[in-house]
PDB file of C-alpha atoms in Angstrom:
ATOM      1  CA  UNK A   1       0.000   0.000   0.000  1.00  0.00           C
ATOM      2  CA  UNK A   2       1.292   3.709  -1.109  1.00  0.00           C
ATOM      3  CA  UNK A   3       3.012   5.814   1.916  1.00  0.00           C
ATOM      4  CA  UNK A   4       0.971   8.977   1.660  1.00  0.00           C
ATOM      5  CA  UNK A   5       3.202  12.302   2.096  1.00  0.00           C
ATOM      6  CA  UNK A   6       1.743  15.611   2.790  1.00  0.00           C
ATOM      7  CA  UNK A   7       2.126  18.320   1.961  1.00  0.00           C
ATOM      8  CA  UNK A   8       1.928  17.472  -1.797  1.00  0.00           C
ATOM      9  CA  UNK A   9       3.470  21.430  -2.632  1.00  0.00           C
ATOM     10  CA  UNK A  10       5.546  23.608  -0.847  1.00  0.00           C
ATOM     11  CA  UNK A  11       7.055  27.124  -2.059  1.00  0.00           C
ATOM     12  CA  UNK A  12       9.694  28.656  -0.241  1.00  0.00           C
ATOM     13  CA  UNK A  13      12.007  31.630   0.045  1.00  0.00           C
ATOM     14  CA  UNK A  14      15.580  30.791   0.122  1.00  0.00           C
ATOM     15  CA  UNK A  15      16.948  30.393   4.157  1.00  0.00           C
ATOM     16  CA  UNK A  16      13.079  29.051   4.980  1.00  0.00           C
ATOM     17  CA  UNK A  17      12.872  25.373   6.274  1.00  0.00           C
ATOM     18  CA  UNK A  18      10.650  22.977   5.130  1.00  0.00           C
ATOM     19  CA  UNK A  19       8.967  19.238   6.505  1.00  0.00           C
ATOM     20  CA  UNK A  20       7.881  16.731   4.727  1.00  0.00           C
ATOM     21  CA  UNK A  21       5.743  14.248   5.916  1.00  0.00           C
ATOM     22  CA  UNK A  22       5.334  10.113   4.998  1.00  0.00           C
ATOM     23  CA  UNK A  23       3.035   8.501   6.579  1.00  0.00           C
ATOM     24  CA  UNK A  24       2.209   4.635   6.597  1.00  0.00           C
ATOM     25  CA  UNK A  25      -0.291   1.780   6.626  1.00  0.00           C
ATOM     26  CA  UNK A  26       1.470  -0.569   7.743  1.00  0.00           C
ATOM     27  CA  UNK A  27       4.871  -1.788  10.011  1.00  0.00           C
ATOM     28  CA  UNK A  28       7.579   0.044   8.522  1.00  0.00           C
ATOM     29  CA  UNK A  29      11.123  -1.795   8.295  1.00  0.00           C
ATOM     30  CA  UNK A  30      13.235   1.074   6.713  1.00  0.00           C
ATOM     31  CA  UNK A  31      11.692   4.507   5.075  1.00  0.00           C
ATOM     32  CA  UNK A  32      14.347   5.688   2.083  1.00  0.00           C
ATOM     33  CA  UNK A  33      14.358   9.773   0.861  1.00  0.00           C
ATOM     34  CA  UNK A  34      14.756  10.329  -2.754  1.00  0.00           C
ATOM     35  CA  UNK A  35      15.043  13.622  -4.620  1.00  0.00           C
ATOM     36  CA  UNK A  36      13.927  14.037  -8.201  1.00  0.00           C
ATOM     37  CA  UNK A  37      14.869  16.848 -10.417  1.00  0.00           C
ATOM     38  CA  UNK A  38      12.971  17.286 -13.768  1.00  0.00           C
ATOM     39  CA  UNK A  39      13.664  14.756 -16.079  1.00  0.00           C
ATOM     40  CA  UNK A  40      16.178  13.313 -14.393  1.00  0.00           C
ATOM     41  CA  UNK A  41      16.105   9.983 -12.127  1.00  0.00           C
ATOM     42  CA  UNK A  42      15.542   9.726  -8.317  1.00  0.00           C
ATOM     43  CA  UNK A  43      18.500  10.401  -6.050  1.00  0.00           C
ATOM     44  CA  UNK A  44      19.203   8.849  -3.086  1.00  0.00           C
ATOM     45  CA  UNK A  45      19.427  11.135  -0.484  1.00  0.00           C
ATOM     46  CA  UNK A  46      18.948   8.812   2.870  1.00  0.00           C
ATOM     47  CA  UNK A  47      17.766   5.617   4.491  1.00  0.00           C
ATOM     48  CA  UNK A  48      16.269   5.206   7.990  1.00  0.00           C
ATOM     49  CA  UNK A  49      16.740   1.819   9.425  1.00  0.00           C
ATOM     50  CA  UNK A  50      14.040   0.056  12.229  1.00  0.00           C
ATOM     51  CA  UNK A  51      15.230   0.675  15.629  1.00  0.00           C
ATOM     52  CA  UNK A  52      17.663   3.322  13.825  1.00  0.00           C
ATOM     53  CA  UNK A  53      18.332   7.094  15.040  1.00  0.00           C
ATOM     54  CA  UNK A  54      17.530  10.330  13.527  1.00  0.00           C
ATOM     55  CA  UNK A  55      19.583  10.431  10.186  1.00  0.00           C
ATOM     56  CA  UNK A  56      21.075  14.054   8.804  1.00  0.00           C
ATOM     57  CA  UNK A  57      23.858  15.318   6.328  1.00  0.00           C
ATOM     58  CA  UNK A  58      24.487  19.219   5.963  1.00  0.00           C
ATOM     59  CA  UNK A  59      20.973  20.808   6.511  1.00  0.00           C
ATOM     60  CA  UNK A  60      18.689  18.014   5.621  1.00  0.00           C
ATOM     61  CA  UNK A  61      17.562  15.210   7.970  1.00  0.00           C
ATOM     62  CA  UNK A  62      15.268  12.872   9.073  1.00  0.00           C
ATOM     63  CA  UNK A  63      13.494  10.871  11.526  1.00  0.00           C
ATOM     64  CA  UNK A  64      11.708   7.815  11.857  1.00  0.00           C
ATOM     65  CA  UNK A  65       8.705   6.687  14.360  1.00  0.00           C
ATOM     66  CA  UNK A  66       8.457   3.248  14.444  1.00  0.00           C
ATOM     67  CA  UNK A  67       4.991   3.497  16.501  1.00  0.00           C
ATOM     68  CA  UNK A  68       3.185   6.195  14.710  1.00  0.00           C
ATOM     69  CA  UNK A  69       4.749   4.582  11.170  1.00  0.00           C
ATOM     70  CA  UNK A  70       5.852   7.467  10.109  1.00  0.00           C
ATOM     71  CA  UNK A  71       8.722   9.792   8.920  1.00  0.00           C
ATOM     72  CA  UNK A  72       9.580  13.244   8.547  1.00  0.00           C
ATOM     73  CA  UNK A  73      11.854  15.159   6.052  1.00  0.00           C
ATOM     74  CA  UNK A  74      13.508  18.108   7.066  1.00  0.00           C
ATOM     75  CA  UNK A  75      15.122  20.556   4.734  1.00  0.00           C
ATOM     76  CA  UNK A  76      16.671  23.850   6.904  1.00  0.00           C
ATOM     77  CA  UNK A  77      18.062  26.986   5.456  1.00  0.00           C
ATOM     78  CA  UNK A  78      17.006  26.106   1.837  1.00  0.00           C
ATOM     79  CA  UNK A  79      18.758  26.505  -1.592  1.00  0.00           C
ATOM     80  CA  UNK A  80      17.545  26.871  -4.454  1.00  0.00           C
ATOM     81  CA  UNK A  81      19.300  23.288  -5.259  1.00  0.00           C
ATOM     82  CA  UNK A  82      16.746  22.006  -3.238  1.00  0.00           C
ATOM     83  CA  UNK A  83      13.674  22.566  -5.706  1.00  0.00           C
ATOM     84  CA  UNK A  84      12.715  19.500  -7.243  1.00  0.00           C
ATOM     85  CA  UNK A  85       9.976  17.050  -6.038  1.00  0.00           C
ATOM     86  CA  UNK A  86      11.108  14.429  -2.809  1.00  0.00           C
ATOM     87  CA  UNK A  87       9.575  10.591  -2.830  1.00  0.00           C
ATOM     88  CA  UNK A  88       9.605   8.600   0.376  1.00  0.00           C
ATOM     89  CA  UNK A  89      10.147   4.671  -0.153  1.00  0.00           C
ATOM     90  CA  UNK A  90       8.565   2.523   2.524  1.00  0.00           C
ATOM     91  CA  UNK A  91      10.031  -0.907   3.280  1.00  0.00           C
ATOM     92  CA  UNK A  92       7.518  -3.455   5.003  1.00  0.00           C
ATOM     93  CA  UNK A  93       8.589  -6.503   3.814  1.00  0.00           C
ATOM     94  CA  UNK A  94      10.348  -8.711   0.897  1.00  0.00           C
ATOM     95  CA  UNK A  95      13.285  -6.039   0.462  1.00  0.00           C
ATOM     96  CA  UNK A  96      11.916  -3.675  -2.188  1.00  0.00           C
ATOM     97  CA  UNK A  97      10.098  -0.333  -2.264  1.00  0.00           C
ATOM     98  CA  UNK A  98       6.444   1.282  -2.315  1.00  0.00           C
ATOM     99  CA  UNK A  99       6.931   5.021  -2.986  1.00  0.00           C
ATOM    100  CA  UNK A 100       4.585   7.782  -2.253  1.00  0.00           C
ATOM    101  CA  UNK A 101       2.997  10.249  -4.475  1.00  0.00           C
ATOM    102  CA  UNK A 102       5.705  12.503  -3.490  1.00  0.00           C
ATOM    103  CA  UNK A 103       6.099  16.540  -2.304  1.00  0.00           C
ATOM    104  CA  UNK A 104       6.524  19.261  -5.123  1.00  0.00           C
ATOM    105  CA  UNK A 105       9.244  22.006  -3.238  1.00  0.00           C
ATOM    106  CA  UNK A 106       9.897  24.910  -5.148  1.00  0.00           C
ATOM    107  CA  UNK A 107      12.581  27.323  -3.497  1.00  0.00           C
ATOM    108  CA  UNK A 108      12.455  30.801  -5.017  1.00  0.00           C
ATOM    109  CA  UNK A 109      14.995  33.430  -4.314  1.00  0.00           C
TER     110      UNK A 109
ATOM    111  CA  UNK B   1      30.048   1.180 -14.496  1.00  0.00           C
ATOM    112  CA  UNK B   2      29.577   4.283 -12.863  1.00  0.00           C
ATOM    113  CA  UNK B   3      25.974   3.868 -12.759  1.00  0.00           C
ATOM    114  CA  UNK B   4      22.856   2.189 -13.887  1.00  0.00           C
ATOM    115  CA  UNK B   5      22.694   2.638 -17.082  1.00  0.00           C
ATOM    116  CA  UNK B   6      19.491   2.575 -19.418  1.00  0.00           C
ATOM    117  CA  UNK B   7      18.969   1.770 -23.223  1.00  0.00           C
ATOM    118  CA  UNK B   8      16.998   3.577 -25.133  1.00  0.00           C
ATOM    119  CA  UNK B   9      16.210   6.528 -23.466  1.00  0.00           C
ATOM    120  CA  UNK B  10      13.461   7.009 -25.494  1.00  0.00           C
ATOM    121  CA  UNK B  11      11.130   4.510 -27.093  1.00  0.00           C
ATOM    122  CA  UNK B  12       8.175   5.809 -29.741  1.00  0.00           C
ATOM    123  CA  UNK B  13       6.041   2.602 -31.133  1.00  0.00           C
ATOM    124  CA  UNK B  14       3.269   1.831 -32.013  1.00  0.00           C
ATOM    125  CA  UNK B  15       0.124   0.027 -30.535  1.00  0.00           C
ATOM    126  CA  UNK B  16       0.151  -3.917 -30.689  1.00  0.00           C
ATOM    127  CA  UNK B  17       4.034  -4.064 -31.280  1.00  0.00           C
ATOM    128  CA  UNK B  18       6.772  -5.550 -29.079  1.00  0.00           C
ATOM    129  CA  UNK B  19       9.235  -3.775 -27.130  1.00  0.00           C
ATOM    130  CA  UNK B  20      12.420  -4.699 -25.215  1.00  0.00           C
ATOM    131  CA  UNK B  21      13.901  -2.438 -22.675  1.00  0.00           C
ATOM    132  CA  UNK B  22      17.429  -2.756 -21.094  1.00  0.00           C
ATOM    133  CA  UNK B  23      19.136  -2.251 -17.813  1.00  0.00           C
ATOM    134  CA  UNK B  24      22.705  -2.041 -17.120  1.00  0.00           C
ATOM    135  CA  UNK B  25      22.987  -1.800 -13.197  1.00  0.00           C
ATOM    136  CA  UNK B  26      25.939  -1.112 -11.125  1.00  0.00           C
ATOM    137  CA  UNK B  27      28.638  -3.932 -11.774  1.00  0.00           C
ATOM    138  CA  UNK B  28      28.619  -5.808  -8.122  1.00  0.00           C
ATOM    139  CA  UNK B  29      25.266  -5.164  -7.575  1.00  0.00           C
ATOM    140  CA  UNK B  30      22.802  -7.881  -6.520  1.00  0.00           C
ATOM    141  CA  UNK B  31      19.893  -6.510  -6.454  1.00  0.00           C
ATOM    142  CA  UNK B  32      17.457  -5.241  -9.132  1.00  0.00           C
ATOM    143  CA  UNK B  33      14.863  -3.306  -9.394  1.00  0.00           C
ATOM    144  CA  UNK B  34      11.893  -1.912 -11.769  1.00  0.00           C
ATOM    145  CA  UNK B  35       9.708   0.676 -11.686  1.00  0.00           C
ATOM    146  CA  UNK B  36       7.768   2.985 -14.017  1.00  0.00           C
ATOM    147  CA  UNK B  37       6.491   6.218 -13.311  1.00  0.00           C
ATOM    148  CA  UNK B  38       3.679   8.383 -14.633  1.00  0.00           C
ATOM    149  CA  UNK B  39       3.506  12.194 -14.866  1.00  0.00           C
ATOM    150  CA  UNK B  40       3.118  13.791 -11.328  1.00  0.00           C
ATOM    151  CA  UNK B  41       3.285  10.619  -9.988  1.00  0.00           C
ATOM    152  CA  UNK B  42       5.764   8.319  -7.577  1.00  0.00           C
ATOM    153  CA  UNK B  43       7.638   5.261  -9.191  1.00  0.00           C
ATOM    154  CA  UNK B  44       5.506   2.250  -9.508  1.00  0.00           C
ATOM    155  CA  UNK B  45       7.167  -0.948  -8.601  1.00  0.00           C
ATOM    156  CA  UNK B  46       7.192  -4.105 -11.089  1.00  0.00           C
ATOM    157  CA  UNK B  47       9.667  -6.147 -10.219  1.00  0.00           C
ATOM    158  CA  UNK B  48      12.783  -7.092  -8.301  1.00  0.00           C
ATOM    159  CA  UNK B  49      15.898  -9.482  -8.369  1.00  0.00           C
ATOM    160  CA  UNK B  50      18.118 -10.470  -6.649  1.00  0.00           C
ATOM    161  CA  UNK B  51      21.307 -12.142  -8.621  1.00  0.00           C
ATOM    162  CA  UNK B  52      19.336 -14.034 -11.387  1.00  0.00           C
ATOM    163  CA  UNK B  53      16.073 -14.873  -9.878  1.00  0.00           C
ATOM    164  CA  UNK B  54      12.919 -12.698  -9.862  1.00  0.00           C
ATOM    165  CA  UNK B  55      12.679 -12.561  -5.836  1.00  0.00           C
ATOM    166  CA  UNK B  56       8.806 -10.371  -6.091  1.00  0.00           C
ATOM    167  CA  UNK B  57       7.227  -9.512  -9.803  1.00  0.00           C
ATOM    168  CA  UNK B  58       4.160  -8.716  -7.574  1.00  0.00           C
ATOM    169  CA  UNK B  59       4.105  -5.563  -9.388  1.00  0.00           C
ATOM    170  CA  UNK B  60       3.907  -6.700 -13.188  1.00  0.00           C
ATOM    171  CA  UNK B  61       0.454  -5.205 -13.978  1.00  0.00           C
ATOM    172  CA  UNK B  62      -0.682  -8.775 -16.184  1.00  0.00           C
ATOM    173  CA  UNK B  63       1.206 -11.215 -18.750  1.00  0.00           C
ATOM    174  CA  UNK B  64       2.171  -8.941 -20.870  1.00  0.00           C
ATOM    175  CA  UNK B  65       4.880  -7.640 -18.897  1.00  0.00           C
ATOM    176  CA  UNK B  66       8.019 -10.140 -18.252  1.00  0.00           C
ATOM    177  CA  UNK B  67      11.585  -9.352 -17.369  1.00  0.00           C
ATOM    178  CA  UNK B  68      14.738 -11.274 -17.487  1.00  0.00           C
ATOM    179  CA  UNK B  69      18.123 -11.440 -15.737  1.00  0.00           C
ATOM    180  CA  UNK B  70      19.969 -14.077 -17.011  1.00  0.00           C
ATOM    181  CA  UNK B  71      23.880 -13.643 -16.280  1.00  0.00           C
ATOM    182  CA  UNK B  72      22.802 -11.340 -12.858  1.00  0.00           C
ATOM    183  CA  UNK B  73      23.848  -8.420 -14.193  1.00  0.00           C
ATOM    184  CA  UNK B  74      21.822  -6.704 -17.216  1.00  0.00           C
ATOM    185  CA  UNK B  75      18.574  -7.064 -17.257  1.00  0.00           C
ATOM    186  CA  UNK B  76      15.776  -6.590 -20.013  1.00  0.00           C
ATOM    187  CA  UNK B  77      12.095  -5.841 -19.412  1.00  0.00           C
ATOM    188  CA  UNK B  78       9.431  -7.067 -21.863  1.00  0.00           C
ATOM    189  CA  UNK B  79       6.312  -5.909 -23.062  1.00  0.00           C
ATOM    190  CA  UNK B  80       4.334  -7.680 -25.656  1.00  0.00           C
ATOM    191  CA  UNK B  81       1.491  -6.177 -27.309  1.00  0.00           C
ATOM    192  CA  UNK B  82       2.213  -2.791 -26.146  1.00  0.00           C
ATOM    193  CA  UNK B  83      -1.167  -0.279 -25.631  1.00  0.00           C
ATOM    194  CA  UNK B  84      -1.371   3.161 -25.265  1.00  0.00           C
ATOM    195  CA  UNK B  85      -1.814   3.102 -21.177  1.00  0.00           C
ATOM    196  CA  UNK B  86       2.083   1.546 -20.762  1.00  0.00           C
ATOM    197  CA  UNK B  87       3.033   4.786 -21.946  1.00  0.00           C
ATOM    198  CA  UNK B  88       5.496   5.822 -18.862  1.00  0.00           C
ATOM    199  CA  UNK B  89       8.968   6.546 -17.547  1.00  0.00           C
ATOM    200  CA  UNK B  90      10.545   2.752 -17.062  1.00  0.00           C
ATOM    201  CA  UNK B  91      12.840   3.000 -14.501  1.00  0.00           C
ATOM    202  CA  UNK B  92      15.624   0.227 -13.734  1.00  0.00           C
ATOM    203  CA  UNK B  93      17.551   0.561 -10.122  1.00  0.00           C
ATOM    204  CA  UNK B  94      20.333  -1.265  -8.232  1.00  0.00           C
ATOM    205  CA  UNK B  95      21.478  -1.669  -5.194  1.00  0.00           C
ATOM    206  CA  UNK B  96      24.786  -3.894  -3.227  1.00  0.00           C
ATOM    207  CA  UNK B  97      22.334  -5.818  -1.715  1.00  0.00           C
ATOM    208  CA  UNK B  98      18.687  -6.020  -0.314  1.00  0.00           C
ATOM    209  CA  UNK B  99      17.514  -5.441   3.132  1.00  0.00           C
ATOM    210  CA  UNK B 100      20.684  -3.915   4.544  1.00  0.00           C
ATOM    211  CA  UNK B 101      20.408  -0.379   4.852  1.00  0.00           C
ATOM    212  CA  UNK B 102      21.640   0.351   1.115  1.00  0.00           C
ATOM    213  CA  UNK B 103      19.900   3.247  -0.497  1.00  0.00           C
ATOM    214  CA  UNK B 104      19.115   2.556  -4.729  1.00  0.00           C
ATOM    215  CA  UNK B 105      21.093   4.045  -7.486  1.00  0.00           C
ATOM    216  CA  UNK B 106      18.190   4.677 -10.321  1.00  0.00           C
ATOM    217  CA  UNK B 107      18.967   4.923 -14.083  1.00  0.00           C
ATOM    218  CA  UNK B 108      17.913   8.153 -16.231  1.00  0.00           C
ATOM    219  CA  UNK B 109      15.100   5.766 -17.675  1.00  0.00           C
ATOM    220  CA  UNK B 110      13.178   5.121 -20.759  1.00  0.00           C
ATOM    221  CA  UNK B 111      10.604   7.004 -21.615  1.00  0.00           C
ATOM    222  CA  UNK B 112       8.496   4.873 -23.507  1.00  0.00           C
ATOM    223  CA  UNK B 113       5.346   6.029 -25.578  1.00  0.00           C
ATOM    224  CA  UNK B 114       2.848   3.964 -27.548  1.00  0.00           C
ATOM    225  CA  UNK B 115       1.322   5.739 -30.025  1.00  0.00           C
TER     226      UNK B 115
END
């Protein structure tokens, strides 16, 4: 079953933060974070693991509650390099991915 | 190679034919994966390998759809009888291995359209 994120848009000035929310149906085992630029493949831009901490490079992290099923992107400071629409990948079972519908950001100077 | 690499990029053909599309994932890499995506929309899983076997084609929408991985390395995804609703981004991925905290390298895709 799909992960559903929310928001689905987001504009922002440059320096703003941003969350993005995934939210599942089911027992999570890992949630991945993906970035997608226009016309250009999915990047990889982190995994949280089951019993795993809060996961962050530079000014984007994430966490990961196992209870509520959930997990939460969060982009501080923004760049423009950050426009482009993120995809969470949930992990149940059977090691492969369900992606969501994913979150349109748009950072504007 | 340095990444997963897709062939064509772009596919135009017409309704009824047969396509073939290919994957070249990362060399080492176990695992598999395919996906195709819509406009506005998150990837789609198909189907998944891991070394030659198909662990999970839960995802093949019916019979039309079959993909191969003979050698454990390239793989090629078949469509018979194409129709204008496969029309999509096909998107091949790979990662060291599945279940261990690896994130997926994807390939730029082929953009396939049935006309």
């Amino acid at each position: 079953q799909q992960p559903v994120q929310s928001p689905q848009a987001v504009i922002l000035r440059e320096g703003e933060d941003a969350v993005i929310n995934c939210s599942s149906s089911k027992a999570l085992y890992s949630v991945h974070w993906y970035r997608q630029k226009h016309g250009e493949a999915p990047v990889f831009l982190m995994i949280l693991l089951k019993g795993g901490e809060q996961k962050g490079h530079d000014k984007i992290s994430a966490s990961f509650n196992e209870k509520k099923q959930q997990s939460s992107l969060y982009l501080t400071a923004s760049q423009l390099s950050y426009s482009g629409t993120y995809f969470c990948g949930t992990e149940h079972a059977g090691n492969m991915l369900t992606f969501g519908g994913g979150t349109r950001l748009m950072v504007k100077p | 190679g340095a990444g997963v690499s897709q062939t064509p990029s772009n596919k135009v053909t017409e309704k009824g034919k047969y396509v073939e599309l290919r994957c070249d994932p990362i060399s080492g890499h176990t695992a598999l994966y395919w996906y195709r995506q819509s406009l506005g929309q998150g990837p789609e899983f198909l189907i998944y390998f891991q070394g030659t076997g198909a662990a999970d084609d839960s995802g093949l929408p019916n019979d039309r759809f079959f993909a191969v991985r003979p050698e454990g390395s390239v793989s090629t995804l078949k469509i018979q009888r194409t129709e204008r609703g496969d029309s999509a981004v096909y998107l091949c991925a790979s990662s060291p291995s599945p279940g261990l905290g690896y994130g997926y390298t994807f390939g730029s895709g082929t953009r396939l359209t049935v006309v």
